[in-house]
PDB file of C-alpha atoms in Angstrom:
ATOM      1  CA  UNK J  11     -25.163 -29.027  34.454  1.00 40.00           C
ATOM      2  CA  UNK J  12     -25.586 -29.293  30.470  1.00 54.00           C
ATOM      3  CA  UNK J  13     -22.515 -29.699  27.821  1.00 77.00           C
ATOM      4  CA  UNK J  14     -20.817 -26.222  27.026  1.00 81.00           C
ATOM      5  CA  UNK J  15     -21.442 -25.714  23.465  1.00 94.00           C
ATOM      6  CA  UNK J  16     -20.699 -21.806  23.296  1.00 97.00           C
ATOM      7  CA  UNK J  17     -17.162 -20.314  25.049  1.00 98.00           C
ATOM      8  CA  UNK J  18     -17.343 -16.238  24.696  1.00 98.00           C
ATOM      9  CA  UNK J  19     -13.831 -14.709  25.004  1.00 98.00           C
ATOM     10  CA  UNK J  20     -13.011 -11.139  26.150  1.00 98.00           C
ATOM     11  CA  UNK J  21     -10.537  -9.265  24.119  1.00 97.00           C
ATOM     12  CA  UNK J  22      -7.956  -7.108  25.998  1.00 95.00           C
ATOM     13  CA  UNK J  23      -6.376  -8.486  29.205  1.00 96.00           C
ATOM     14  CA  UNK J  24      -7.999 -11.835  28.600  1.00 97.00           C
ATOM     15  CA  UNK J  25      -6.711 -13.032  25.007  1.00 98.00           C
ATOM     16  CA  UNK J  26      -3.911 -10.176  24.258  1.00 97.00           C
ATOM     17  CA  UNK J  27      -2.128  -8.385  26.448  1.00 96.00           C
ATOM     18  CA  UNK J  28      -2.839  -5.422  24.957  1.00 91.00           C
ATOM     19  CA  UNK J  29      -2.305  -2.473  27.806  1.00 92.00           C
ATOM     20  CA  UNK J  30       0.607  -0.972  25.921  1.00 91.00           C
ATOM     21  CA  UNK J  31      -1.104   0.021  22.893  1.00 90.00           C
ATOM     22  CA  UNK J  32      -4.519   1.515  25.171  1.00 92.00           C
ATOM     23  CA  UNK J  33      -2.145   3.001  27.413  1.00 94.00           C
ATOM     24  CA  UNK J  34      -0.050   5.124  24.910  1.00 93.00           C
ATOM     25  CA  UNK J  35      -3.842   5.850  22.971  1.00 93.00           C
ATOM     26  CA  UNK J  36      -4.416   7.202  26.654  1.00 96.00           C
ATOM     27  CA  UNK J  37      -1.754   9.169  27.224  1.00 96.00           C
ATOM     28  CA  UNK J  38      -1.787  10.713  23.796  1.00 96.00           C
ATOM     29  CA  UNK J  39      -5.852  11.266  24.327  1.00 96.00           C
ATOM     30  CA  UNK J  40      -5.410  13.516  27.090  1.00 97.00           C
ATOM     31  CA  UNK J  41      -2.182  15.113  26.428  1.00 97.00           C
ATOM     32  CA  UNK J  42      -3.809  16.074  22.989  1.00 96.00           C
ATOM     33  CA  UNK J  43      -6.111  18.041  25.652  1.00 96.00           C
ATOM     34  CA  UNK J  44      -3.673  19.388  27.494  1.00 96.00           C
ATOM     35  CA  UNK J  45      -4.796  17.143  30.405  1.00 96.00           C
ATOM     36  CA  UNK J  46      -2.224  15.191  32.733  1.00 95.00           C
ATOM     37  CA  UNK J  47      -2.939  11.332  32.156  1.00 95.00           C
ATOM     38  CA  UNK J  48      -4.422   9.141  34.652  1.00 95.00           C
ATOM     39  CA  UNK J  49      -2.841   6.439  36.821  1.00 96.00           C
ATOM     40  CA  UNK J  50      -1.859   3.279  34.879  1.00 95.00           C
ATOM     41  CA  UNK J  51      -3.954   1.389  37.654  1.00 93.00           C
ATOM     42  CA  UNK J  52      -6.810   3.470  36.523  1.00 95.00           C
ATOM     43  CA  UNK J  53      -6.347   3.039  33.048  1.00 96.00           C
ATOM     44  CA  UNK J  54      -6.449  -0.395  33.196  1.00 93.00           C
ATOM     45  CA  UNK J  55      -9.214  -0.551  35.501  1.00 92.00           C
ATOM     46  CA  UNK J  56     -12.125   0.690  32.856  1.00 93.00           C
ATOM     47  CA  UNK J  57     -10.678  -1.726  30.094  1.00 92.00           C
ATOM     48  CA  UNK J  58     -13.421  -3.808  29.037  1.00 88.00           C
ATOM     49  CA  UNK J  59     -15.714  -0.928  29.476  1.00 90.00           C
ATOM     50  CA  UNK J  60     -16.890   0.763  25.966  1.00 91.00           C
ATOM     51  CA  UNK J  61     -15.223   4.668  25.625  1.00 92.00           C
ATOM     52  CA  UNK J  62     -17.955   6.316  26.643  1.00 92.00           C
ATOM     53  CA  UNK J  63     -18.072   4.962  29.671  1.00 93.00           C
ATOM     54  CA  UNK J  64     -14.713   4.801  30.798  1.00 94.00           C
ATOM     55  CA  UNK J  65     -13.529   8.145  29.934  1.00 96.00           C
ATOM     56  CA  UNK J  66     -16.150   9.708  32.553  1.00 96.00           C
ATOM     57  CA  UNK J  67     -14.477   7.675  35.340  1.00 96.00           C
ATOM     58  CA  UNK J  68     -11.186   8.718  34.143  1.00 96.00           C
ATOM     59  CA  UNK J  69     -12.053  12.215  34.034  1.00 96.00           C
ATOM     60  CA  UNK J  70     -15.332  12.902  36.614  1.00 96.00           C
ATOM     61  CA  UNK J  71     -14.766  16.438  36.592  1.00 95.00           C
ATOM     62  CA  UNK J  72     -14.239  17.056  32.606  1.00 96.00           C
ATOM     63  CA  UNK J  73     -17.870  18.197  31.261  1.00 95.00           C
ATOM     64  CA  UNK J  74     -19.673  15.791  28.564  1.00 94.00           C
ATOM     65  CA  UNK J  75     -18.404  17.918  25.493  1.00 95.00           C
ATOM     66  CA  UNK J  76     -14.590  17.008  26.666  1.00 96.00           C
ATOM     67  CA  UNK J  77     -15.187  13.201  27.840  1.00 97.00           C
ATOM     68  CA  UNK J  78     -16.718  12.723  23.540  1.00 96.00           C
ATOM     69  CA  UNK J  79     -13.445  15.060  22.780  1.00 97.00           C
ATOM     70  CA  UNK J  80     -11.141  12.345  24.756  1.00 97.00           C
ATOM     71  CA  UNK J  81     -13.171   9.678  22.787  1.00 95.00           C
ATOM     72  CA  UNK J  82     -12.553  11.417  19.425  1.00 95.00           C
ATOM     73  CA  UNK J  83      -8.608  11.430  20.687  1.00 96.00           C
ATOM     74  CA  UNK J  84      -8.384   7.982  21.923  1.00 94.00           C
ATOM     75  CA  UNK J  85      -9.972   6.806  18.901  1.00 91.00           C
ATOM     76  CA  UNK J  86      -7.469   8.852  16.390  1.00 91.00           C
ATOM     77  CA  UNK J  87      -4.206   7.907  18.253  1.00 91.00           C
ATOM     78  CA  UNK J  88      -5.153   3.895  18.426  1.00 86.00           C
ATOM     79  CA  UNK J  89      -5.584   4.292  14.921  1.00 84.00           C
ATOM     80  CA  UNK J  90      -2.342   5.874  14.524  1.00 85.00           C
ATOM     81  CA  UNK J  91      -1.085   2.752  16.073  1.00 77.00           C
ATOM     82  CA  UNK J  92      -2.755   0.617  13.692  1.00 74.00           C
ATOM     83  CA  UNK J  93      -1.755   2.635  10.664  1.00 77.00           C
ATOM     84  CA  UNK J  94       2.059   1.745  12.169  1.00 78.00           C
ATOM     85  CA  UNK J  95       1.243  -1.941  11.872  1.00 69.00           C
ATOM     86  CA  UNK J  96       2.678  -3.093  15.270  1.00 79.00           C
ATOM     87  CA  UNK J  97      -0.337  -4.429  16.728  1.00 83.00           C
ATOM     88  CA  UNK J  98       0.791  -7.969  16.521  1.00 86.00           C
ATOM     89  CA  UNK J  99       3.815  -6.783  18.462  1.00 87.00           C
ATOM     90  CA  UNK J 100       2.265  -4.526  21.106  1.00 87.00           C
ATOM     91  CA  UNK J 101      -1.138  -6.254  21.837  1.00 91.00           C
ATOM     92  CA  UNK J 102       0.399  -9.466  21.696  1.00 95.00           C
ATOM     93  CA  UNK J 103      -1.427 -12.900  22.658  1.00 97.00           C
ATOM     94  CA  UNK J 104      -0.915 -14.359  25.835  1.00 97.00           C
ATOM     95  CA  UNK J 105       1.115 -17.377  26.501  1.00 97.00           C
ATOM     96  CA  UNK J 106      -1.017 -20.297  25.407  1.00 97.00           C
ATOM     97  CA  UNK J 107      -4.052 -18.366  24.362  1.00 97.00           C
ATOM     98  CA  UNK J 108      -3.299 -19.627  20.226  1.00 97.00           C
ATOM     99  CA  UNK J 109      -3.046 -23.280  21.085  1.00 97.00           C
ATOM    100  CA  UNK J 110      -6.454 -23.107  23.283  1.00 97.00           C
ATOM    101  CA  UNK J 111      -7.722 -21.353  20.397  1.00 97.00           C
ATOM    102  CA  UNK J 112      -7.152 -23.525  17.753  1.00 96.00           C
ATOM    103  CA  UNK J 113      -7.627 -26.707  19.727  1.00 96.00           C
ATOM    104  CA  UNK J 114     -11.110 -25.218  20.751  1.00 96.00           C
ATOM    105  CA  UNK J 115     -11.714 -24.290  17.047  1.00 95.00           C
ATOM    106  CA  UNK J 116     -11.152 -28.329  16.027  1.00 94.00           C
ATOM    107  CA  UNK J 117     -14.380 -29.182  18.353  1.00 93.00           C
ATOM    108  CA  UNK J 118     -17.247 -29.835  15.701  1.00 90.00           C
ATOM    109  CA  UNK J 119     -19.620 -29.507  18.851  1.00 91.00           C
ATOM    110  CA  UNK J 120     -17.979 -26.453  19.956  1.00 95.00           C
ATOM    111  CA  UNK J 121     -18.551 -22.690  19.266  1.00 97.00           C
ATOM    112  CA  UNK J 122     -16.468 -19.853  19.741  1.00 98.00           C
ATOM    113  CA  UNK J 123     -17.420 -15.841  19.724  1.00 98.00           C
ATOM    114  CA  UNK J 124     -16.610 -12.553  21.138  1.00 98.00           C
ATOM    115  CA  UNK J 125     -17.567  -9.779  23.388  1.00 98.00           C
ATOM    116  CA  UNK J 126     -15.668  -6.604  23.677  1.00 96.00           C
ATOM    117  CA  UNK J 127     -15.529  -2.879  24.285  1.00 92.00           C
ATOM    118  CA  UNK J 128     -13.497  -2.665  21.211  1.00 91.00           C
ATOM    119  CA  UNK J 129     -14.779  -1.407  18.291  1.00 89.00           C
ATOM    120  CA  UNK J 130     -15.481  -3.213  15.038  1.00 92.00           C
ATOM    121  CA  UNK J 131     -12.394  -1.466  13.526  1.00 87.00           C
ATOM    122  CA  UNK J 132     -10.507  -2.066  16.176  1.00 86.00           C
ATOM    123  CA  UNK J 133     -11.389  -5.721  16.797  1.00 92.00           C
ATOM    124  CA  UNK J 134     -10.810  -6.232  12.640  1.00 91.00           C
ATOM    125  CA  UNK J 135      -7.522  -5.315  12.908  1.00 87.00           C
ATOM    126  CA  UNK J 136      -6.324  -7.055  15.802  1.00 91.00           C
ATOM    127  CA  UNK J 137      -8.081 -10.188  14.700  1.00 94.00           C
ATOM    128  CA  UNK J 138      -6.044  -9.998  11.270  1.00 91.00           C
ATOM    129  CA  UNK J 139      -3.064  -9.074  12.600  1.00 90.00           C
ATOM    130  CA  UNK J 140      -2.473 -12.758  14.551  1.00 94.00           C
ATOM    131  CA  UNK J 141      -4.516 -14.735  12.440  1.00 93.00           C
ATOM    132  CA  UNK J 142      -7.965 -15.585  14.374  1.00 94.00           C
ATOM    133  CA  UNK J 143     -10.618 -13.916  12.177  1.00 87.00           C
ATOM    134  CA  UNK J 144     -11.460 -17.291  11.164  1.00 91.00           C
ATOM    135  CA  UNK J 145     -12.121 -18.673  14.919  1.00 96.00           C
ATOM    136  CA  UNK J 146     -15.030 -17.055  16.105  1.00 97.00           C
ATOM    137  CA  UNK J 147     -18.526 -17.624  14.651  1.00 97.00           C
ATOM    138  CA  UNK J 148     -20.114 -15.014  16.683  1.00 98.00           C
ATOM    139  CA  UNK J 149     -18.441 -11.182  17.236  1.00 98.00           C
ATOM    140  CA  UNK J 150     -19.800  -8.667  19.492  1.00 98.00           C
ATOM    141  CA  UNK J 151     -18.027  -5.788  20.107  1.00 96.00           C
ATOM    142  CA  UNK J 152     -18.931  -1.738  21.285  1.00 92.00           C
ATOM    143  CA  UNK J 153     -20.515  -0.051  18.369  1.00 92.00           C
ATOM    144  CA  UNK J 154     -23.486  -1.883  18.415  1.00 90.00           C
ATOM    145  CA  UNK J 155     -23.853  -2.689  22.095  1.00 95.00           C
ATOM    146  CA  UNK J 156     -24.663  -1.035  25.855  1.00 95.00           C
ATOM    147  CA  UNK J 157     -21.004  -1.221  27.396  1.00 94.00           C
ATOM    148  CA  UNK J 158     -20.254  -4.483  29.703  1.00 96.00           C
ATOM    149  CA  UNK J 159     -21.536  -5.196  32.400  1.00 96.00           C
ATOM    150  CA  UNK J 160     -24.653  -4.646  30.719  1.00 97.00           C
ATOM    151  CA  UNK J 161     -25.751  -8.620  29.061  1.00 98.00           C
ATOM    152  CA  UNK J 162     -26.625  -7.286  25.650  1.00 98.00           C
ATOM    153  CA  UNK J 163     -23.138  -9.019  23.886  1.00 98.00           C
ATOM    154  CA  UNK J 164     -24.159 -12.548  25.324  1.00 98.00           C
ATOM    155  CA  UNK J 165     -27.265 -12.164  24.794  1.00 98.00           C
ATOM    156  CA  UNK J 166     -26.689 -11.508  21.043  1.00 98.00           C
ATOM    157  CA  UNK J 167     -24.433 -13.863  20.682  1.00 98.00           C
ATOM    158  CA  UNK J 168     -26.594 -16.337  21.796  1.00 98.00           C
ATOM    159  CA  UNK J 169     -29.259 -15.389  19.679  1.00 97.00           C
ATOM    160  CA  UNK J 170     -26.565 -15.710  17.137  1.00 97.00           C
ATOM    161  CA  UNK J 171     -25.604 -19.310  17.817  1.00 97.00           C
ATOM    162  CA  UNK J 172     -29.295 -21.025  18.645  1.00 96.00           C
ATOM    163  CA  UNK J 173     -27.316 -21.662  22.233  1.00 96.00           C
ATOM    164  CA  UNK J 174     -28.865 -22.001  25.675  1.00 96.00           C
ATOM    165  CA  UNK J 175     -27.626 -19.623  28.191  1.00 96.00           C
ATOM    166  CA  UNK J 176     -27.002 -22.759  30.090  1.00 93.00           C
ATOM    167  CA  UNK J 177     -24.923 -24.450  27.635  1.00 95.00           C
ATOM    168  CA  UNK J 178     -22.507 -21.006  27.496  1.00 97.00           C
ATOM    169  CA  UNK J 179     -19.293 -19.782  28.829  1.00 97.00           C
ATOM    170  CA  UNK J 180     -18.159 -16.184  29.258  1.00 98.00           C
ATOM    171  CA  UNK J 181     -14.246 -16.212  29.340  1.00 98.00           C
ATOM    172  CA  UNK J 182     -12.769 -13.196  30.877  1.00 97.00           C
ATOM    173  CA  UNK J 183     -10.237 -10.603  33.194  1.00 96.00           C
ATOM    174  CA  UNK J 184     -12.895  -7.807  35.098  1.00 95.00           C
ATOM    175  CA  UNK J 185     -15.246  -7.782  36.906  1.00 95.00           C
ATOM    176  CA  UNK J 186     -17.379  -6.303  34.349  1.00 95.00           C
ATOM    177  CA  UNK J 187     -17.098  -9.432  32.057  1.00 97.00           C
ATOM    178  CA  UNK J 188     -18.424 -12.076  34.973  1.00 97.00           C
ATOM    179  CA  UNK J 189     -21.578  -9.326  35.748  1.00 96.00           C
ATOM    180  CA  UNK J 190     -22.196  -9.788  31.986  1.00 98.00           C
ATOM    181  CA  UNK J 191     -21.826 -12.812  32.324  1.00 98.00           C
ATOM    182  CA  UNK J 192     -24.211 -13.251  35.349  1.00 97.00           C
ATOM    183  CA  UNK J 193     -26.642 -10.950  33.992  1.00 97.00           C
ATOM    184  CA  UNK J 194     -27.322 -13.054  30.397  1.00 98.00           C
ATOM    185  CA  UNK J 195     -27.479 -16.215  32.333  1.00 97.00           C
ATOM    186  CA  UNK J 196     -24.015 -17.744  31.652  1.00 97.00           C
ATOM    187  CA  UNK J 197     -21.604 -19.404  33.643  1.00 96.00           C
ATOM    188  CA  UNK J 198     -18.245 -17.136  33.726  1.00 97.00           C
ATOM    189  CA  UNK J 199     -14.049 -18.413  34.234  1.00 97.00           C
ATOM    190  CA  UNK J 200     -12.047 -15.577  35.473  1.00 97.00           C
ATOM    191  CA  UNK J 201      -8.710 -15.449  34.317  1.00 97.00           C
ATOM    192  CA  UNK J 202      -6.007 -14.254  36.975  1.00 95.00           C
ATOM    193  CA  UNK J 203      -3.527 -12.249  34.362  1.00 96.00           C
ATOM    194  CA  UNK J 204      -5.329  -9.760  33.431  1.00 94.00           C
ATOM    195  CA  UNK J 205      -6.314  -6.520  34.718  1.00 92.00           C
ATOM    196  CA  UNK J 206      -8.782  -6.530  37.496  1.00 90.00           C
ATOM    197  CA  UNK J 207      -7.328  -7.653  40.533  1.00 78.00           C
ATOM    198  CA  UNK J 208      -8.395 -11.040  42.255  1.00 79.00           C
ATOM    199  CA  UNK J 209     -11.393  -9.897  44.618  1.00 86.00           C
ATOM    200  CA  UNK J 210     -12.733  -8.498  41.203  1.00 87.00           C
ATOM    201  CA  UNK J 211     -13.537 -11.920  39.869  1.00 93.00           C
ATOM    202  CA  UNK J 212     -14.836 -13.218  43.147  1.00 93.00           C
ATOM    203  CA  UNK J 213     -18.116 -13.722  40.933  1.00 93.00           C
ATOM    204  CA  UNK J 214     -16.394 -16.409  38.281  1.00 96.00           C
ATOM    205  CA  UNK J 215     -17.327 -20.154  38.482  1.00 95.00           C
ATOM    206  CA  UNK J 216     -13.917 -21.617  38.017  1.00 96.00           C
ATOM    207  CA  UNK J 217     -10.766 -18.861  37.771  1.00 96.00           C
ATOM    208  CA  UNK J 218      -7.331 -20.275  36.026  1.00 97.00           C
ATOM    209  CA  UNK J 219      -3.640 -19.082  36.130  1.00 96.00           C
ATOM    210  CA  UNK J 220      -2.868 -20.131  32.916  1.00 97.00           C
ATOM    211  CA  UNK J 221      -4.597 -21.136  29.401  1.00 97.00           C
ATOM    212  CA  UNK J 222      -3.244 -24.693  29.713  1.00 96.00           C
ATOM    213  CA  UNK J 223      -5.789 -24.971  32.125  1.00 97.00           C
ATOM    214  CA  UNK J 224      -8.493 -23.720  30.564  1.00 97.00           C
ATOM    215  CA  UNK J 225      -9.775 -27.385  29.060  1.00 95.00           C
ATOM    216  CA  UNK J 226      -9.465 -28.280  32.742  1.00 94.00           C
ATOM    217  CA  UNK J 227     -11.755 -25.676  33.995  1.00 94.00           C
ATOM    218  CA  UNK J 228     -14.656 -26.526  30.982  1.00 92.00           C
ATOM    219  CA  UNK J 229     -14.378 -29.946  32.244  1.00 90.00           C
ATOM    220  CA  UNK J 230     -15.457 -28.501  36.000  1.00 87.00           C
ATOM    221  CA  UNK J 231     -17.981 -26.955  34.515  1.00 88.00           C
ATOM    222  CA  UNK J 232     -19.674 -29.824  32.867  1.00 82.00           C
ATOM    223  CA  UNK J 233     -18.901 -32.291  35.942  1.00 74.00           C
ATOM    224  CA  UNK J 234     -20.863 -29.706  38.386  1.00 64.00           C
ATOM    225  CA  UNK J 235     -24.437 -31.386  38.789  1.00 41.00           C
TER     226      UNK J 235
END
């Protein structure tokens, strides 16, 4: 198995915990439409998902006009949220996710990117708000791409970086990132804090408890023949 040279990250539930902020965006989507909000569990379930694809499966029974209107909503109350500048404070890193990221940023053999349903906005301004615009050479996020599981991100992000499927990591929480993952030819490490529950990752290579032992797992990776 050849060196890692590229490490993709998911966003929400992966590098911040960040269900606070999508679930009040939620709740103020569809009570905006009069609408009772959804389970948390559900919520939580479609994160990684771009907007158009999650609100259907949220809402099966709403027509298309009102699953764009709940877009539209979602959209204008996260940026309420953003306008309040506590994004730092309610999508807040993980424990350990900082030090991984900066000790993975001091690799001169080692690239770091993206790939997220957020949008370009939205990934801007969580990005400057703790300080990591500077970390990833490669950004992939929803407004430009088919939503996960579909391999589009990876695959531009490899284009991006001259990388090898083979010489790639996807890093993330669903299910949706380790089909991605599996789909653009790259090996995937599941990471058990996030949102999808454990059977959801059953897909990952290598699946950690905590960032500190993320270097661990890479070194798995590269030690598998």
């Amino acid at each position: 198995m050849s060196a890692v040279r590229l490490v993709v990250f998911d966003v929400d539930g992966t590098l911040v915990d960040s269900q606070a902020d999508i679930l009040g965006a939620m709740a103020a989507a569809f009570g905006a439409m009069g609408l009772a909000m959804p389970e948390k569990r559900a919520v939580l379930n479609i994160v990684g998902l771009s907007l158009d694809h999650a609100m259907p499966r949220l809402a099966p029974d709403l027509p298309f006009d009102a699953h764009a209107e709940l877009v539209h909503r979602y959209k204008e109350a996260y940026a309420g949220l953003r306008a309040r500048g506590r994004i730092e404070e309610t999508s807040p890193l993980y424990p350990g996710a900082r030090e991984i990221l900066d000790l993975l940023s001091r690799e001169d053999d080692l690239l770091l990117g993206i790939a997220t349903g957020k949008s370009r906005r939205g990934l801007d301004v969580l990005l400057q708000a703790h300080g990591l615009g500077l970390h990833f050479v490669t950004q992939q996020v929803a407004d430009h791409h088919p939503s996960k599981p579909h391999p589009s991100m990876l695959l531009s992000a490899l284009a991006e970086t001259g990388v090898d499927p083979h010489d790639a990591v996807m890093v993330g929480d669903t299910s949706y990132d380790m089909e991605m993952a599996r789909a653009a030819g790259l090996r995937a490490v599941g990471v058990r804090w996030g949102y999808h529950a454990g059977p959801a990752l059953a897909a990952a290579d290598v699946l950690i408890d905590r960032w500190a032992d993320f270097p661990r797992a890479l070194d798995r990776l590269q030690e598998v023949a």
